[in-house]
PDB file of C-alpha atoms in Angstrom:
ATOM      1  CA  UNK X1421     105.996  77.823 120.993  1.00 97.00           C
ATOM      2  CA  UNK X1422     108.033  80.001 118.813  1.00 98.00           C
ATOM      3  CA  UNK X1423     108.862  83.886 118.935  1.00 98.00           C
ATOM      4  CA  UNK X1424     110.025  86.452 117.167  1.00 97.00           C
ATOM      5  CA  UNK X1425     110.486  90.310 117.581  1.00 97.00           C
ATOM      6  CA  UNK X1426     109.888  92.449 114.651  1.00 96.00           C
ATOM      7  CA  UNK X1427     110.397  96.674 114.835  1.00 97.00           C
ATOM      8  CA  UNK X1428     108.174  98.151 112.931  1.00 97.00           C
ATOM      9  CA  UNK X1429     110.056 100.615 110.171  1.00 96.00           C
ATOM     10  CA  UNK X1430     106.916 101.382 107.752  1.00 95.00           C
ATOM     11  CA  UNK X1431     106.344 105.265 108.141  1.00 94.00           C
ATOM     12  CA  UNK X1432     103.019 104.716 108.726  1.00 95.00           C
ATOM     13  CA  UNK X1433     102.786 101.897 111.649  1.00 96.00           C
ATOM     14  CA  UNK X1434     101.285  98.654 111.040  1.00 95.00           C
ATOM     15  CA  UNK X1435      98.234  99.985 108.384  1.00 94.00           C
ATOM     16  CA  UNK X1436      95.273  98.286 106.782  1.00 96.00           C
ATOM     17  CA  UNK X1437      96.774  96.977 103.533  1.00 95.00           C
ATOM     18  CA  UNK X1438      99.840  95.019 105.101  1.00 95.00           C
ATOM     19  CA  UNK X1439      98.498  94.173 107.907  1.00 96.00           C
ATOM     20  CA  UNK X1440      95.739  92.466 105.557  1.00 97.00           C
ATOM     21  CA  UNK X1441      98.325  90.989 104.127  1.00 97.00           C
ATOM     22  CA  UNK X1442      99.745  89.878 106.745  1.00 97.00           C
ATOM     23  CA  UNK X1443      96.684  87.809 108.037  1.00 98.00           C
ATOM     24  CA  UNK X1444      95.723  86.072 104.867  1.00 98.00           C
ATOM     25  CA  UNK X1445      99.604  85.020 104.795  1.00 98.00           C
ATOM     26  CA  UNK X1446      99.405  83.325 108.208  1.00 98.00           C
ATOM     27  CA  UNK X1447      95.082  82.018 108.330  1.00 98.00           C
ATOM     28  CA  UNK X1448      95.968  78.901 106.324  1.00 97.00           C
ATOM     29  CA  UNK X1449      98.069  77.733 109.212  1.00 98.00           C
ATOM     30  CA  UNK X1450      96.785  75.586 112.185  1.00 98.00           C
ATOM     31  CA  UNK X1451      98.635  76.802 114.962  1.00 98.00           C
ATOM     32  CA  UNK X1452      97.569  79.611 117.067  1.00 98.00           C
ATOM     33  CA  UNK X1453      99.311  82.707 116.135  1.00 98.00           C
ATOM     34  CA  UNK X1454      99.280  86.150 118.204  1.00 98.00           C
ATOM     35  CA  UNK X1455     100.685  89.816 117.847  1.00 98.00           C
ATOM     36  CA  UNK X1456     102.055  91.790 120.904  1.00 98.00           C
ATOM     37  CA  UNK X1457     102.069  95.233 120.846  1.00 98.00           C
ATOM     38  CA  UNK X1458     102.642  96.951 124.653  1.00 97.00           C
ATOM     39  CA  UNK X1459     101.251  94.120 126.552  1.00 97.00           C
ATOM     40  CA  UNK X1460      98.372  93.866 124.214  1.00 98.00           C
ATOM     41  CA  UNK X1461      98.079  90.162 122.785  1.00 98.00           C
ATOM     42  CA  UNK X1462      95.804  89.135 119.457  1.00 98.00           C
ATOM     43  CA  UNK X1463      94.943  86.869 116.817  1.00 98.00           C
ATOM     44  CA  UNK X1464      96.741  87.713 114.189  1.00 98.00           C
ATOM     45  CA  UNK X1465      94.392  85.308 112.211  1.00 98.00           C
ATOM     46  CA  UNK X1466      92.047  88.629 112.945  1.00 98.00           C
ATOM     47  CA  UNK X1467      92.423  91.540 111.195  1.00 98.00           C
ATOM     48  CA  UNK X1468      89.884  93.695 113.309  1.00 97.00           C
ATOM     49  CA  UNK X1469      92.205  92.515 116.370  1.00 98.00           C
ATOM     50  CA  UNK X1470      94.987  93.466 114.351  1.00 98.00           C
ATOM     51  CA  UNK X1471      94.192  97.010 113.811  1.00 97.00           C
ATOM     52  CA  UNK X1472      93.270  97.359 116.982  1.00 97.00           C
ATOM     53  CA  UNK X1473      96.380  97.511 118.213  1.00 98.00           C
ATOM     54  CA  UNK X1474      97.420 100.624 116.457  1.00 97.00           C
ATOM     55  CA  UNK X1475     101.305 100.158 115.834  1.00 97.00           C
ATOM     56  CA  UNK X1476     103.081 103.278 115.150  1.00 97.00           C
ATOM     57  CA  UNK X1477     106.166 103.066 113.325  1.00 96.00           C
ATOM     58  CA  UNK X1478     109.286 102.412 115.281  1.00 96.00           C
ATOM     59  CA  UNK X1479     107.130  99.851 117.705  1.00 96.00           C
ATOM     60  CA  UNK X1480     108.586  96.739 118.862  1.00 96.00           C
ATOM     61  CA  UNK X1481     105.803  93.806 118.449  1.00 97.00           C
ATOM     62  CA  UNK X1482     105.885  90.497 118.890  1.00 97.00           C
ATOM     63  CA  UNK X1483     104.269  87.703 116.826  1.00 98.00           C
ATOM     64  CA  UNK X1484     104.471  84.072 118.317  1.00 98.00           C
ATOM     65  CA  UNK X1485     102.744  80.668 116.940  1.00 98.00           C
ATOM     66  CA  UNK X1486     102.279  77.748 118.749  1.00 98.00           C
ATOM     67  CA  UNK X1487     100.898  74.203 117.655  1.00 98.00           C
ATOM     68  CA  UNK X1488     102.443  71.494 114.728  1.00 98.00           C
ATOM     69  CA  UNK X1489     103.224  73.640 112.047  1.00 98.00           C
ATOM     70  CA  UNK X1490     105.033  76.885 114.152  1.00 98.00           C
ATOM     71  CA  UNK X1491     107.937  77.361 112.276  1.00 98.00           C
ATOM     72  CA  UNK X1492     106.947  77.285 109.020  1.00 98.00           C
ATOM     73  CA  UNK X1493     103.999  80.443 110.128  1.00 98.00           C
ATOM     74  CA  UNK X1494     106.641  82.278 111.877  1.00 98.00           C
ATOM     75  CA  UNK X1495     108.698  82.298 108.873  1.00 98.00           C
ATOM     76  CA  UNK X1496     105.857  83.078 106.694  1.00 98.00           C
ATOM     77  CA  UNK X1497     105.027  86.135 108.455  1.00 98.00           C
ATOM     78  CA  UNK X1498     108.638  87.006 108.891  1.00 97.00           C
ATOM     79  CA  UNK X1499     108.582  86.982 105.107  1.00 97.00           C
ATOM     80  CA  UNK X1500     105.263  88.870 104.954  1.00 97.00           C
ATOM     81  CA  UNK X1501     106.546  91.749 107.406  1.00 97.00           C
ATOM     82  CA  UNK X1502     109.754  92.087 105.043  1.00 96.00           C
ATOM     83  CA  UNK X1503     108.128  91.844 101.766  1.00 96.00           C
ATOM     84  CA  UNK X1504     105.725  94.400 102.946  1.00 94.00           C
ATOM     85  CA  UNK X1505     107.758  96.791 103.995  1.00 93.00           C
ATOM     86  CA  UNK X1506     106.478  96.452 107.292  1.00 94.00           C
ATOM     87  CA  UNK X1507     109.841  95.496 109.078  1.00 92.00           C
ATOM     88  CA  UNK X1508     113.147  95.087 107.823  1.00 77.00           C
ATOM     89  CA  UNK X1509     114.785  91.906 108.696  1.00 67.00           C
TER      90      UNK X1509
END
């Protein structure tokens, strides 16, 4: 299992286009991917389960993977996040 913290910097939290974004950047991987957000844990292969965490800006979340190709989705949303302007790196 890999992990990595992102803080959110987007004025407006973690909102409906990125986060869309976001999830059609990481469904094409196998591995099981999750979002943290206050002890809250969800697919982040959902985008209903995404929303419904409601991350304001300046949030700390947490997106792990887990399974054969880890890495490569945790870089990919890394990327996402950044290019986004959901987090800075």
């Amino acid at each position: 299992m890999v992990e990595k913290q992102f803080t959110i910097t987007d004025e407006a939290g973690m909102h409906a286009r990125p986060a869309s974004a976001l999830v059609g950047a990481v469904s094409k991987f196998k591995s099981d991917i999750t979002i943290e957000h206050k002890g809250k844990k969800v697919n982040l292969k959902s985008i209903l389960g995404v929303m419904s965490l409601g991350v304001p800006s300046g949030s700390v979340v947490t997106i792990a993977a887990d399974g054969e190709d880890e890495n490569e989705a945790i870089e990919k949303a890394a990327a996402v996040m950044q290019s986004e302007g959901i987090s800075t790196p």
